[in-house]
Tab-separated table of C-alpha atoms in Angstrom:
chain	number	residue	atom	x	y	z
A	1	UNK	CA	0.964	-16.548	8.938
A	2	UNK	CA	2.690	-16.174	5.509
A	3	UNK	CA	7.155	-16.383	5.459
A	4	UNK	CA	8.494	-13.234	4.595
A	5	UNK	CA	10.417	-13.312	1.049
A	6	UNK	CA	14.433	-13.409	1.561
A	7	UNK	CA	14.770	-10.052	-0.372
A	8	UNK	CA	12.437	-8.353	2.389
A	9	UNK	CA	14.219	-10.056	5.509
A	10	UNK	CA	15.754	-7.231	7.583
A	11	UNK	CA	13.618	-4.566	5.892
A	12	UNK	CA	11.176	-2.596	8.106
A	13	UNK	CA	8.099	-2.186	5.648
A	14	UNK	CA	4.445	-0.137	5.933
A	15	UNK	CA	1.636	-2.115	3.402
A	16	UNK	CA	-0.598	0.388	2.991
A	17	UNK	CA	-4.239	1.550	1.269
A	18	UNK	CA	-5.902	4.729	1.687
A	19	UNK	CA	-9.773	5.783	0.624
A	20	UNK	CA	-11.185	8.913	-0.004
A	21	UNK	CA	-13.918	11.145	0.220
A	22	UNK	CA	-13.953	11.568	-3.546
A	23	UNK	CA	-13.977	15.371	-2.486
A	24	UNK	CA	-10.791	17.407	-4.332
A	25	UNK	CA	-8.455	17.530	-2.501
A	26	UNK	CA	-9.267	14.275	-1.505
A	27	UNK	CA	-9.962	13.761	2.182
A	28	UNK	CA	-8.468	10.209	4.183
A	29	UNK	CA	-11.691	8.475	5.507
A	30	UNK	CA	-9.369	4.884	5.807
A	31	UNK	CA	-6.031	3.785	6.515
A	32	UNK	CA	-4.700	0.542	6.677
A	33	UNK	CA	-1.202	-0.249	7.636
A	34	UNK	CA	0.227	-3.695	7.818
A	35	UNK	CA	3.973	-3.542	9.358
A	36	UNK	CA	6.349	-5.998	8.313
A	37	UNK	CA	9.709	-7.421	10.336
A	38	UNK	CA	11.023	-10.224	11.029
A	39	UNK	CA	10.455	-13.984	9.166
A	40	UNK	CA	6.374	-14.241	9.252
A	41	UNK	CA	3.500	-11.649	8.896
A	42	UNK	CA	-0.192	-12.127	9.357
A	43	UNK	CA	-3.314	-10.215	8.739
A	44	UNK	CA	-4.075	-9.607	12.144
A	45	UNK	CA	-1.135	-7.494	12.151
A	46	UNK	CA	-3.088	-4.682	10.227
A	47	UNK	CA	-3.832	-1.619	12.359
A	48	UNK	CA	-6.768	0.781	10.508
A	49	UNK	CA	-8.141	4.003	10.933
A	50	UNK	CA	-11.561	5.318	9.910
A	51	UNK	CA	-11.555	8.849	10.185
A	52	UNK	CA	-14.487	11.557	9.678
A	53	UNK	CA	-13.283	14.194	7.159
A	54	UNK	CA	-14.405	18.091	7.148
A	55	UNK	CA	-16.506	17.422	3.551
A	56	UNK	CA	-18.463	14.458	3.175
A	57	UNK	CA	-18.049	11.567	0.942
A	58	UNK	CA	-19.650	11.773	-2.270
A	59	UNK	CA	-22.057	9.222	-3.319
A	60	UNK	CA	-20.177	8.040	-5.944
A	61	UNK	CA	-17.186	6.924	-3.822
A	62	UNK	CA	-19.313	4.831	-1.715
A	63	UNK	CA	-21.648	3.407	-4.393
A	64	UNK	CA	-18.455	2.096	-6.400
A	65	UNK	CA	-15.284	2.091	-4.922
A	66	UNK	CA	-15.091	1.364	-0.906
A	67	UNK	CA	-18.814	1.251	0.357
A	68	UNK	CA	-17.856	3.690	3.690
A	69	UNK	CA	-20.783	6.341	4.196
A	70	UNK	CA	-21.015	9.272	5.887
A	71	UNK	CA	-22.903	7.577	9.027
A	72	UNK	CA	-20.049	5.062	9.293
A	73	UNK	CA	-17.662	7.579	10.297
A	74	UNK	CA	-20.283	10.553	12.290
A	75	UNK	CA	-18.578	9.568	14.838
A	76	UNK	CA	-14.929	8.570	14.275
A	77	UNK	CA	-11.791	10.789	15.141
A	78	UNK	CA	-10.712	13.531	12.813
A	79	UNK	CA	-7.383	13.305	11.193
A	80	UNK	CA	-5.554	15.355	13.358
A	81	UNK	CA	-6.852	12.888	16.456
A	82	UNK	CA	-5.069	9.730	14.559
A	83	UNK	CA	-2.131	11.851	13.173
A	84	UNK	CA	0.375	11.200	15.277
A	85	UNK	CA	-0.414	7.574	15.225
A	86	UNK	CA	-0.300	6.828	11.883
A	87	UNK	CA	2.905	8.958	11.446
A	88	UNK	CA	4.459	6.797	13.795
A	89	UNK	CA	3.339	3.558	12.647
A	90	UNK	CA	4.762	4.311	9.105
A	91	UNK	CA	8.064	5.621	10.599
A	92	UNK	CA	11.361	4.875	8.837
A	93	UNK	CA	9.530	1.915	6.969
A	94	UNK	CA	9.641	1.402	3.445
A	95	UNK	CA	6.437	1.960	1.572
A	96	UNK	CA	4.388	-0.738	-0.349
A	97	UNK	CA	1.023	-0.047	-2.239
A	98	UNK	CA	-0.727	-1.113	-5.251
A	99	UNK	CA	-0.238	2.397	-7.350
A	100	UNK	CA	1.834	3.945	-4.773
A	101	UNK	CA	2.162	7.255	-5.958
A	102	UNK	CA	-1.176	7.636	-5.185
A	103	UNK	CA	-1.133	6.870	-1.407
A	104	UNK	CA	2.387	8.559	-1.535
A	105	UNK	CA	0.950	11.905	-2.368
A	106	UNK	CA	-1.805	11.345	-0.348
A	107	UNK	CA	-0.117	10.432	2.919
A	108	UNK	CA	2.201	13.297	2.340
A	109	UNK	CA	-0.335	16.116	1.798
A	110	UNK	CA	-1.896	15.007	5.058
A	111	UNK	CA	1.221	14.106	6.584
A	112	UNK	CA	4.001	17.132	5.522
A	113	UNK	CA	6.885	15.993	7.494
A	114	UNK	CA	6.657	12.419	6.264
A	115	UNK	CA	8.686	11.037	3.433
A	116	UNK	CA	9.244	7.551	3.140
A	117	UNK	CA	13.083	5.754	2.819
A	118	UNK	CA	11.671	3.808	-0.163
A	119	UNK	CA	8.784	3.471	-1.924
A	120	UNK	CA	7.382	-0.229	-3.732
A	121	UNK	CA	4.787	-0.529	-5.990
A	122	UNK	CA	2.864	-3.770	-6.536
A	123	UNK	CA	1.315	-2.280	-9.813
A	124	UNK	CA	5.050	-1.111	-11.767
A	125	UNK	CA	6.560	-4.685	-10.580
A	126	UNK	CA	3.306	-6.902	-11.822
A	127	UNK	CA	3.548	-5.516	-15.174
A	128	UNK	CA	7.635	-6.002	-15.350
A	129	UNK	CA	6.973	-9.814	-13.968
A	130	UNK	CA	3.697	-10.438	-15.646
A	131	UNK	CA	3.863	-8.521	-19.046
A	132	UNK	CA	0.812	-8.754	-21.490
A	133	UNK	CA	-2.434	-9.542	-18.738
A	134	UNK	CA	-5.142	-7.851	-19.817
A	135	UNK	CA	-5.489	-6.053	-16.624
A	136	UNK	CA	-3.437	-4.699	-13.365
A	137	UNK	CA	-6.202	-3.791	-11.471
A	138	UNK	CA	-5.951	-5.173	-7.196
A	139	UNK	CA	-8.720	-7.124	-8.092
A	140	UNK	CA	-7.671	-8.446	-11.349
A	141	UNK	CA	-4.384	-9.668	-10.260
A	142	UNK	CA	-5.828	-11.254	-6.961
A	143	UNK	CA	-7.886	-14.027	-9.612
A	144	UNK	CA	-4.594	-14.353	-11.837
A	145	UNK	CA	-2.432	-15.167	-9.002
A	146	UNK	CA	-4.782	-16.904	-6.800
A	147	UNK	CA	-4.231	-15.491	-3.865
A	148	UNK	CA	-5.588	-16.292	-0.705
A	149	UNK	CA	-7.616	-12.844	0.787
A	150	UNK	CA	-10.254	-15.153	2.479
A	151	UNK	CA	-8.959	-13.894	6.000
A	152	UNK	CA	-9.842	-10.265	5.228
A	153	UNK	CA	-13.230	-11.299	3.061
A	154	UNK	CA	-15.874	-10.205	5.118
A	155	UNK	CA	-14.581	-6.618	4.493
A	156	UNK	CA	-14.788	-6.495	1.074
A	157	UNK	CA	-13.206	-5.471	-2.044
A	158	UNK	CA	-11.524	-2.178	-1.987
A	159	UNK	CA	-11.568	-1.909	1.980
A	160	UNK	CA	-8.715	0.065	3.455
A	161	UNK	CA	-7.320	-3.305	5.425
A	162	UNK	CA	-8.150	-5.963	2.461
A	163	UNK	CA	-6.451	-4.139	-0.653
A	164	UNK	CA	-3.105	-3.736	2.230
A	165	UNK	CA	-3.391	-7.242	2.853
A	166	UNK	CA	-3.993	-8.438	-0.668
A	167	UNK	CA	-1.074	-5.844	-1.569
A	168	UNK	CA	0.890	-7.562	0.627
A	169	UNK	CA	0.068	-11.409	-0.614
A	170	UNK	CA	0.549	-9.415	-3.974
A	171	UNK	CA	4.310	-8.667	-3.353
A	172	UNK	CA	5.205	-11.738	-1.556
A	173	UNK	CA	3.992	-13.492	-4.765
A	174	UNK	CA	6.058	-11.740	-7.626
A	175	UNK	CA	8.817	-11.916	-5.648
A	176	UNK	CA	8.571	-15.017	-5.580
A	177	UNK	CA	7.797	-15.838	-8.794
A	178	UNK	CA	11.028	-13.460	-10.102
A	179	UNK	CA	13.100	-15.162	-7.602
A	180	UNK	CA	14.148	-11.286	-7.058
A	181	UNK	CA	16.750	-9.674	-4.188
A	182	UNK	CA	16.446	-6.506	-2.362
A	183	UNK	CA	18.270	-4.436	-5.754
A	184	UNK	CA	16.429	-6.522	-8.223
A	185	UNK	CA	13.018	-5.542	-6.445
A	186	UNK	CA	13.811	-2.050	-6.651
A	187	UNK	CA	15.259	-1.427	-9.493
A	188	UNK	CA	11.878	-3.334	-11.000
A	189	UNK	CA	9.330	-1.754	-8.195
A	190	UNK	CA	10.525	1.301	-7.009
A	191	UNK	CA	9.338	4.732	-8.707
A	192	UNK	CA	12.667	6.442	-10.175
A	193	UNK	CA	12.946	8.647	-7.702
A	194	UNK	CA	13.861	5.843	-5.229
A	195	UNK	CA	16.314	3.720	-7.098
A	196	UNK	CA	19.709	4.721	-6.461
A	197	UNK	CA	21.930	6.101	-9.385
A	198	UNK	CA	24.399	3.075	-10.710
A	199	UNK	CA	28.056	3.466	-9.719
A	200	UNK	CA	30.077	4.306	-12.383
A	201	UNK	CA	32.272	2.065	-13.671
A	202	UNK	CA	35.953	2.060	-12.665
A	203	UNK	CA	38.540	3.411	-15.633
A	204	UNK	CA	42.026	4.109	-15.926
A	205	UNK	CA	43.434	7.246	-14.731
């Protein structure tokens, strides 16, 4: 169990990570979704999906980015069997990823009447905390902040449910170390499209 940052208390949130088939358009293969309430969250809160696509994943995909072949997922649902499910599990929660755009635009090509009430990204608010690393990779900022991803380990780097999890530890961790609130977070984490226009400023009339 890991406490839940102040500025995310009362906020319903969706970690998530997505892989592909490498195909183009890509193709979902894995979903991980971690949802967040409440004071405390834990890894064993992540609900995943592997998911057989119509084209097959390319070689290249498996050799060097997630590992999942075409015989681990002969005989998993299709995506419209695990639709609905995932739809509902990301629901009216706000949206965290490392790169979010990416699993943005993927989720919503596969799921066209989703849109999410906000959108956080791990990668935009590591560089505004952390300026100058040399890197921003998942993996790179997992050995600069230390974190903890033992618990998901046995999966392996670039899994659907351990990049969600380490996302998550991710977050938790710059908010921390920014000592940021709810508007601070997403004026720093939040794609542009998300943070709210200022107020203007009150004049004479």
């Amino acid at each position: 169990m890991i406490a839940i940052p102040n500025a995310l208390r009362g906020k319903n949130i969706a970690v998530v990570d997505v892989e592909g088939n490498g195909q183009t358009p890509p193709e979902i293969i894995e979903v991980a979704i971690l949802p967040v309430s409440g004071k405390t969250s834990s890894h064993a809160d992540i609900r995943s999906w592997l998911i057989r696509p119509q084209q097959p994943i390319t070689p290249i995909v498996t050799r060097k980015v997630h590992g999942i072949t075409n015989s681990d997922v002969e005989d998993c649902p299709e995506w419209a069997s695990v639709a609905p499910e995932i739809d509902a599990t990301l629901a009216q929660r706000t949206l965290v990823a490392h790169n979010a755009g990416i699993e943005q635009r993927v989720l919503a090509a596969h799921l066209p009447y989703w849109t999410p009430p906000m959108v956080l990204d791990t990668l935009r608010l590591a560089k505004k905390v952390w300026p100058g690393l040399p890197g921003y990779s998942l993996d790179k900022l997992i050995e600069h902040a230390r974190l903890d991803v033992s618990a998901l380990a046995e999966q392996g780097y670039h899994r659907a449910g351990y990049d969600a999890w380490a996302a998550w530890l991710l977050l938790c961790k710059l908010i921390d170390d920014a000592d940021l609130d709810w508007t601070s977070l997403v004026s720093s984490a939040a794609p542009k499209d998300f943070v709210p226009t200022p107020e203007p400023e009150g004049g004479l009339w």
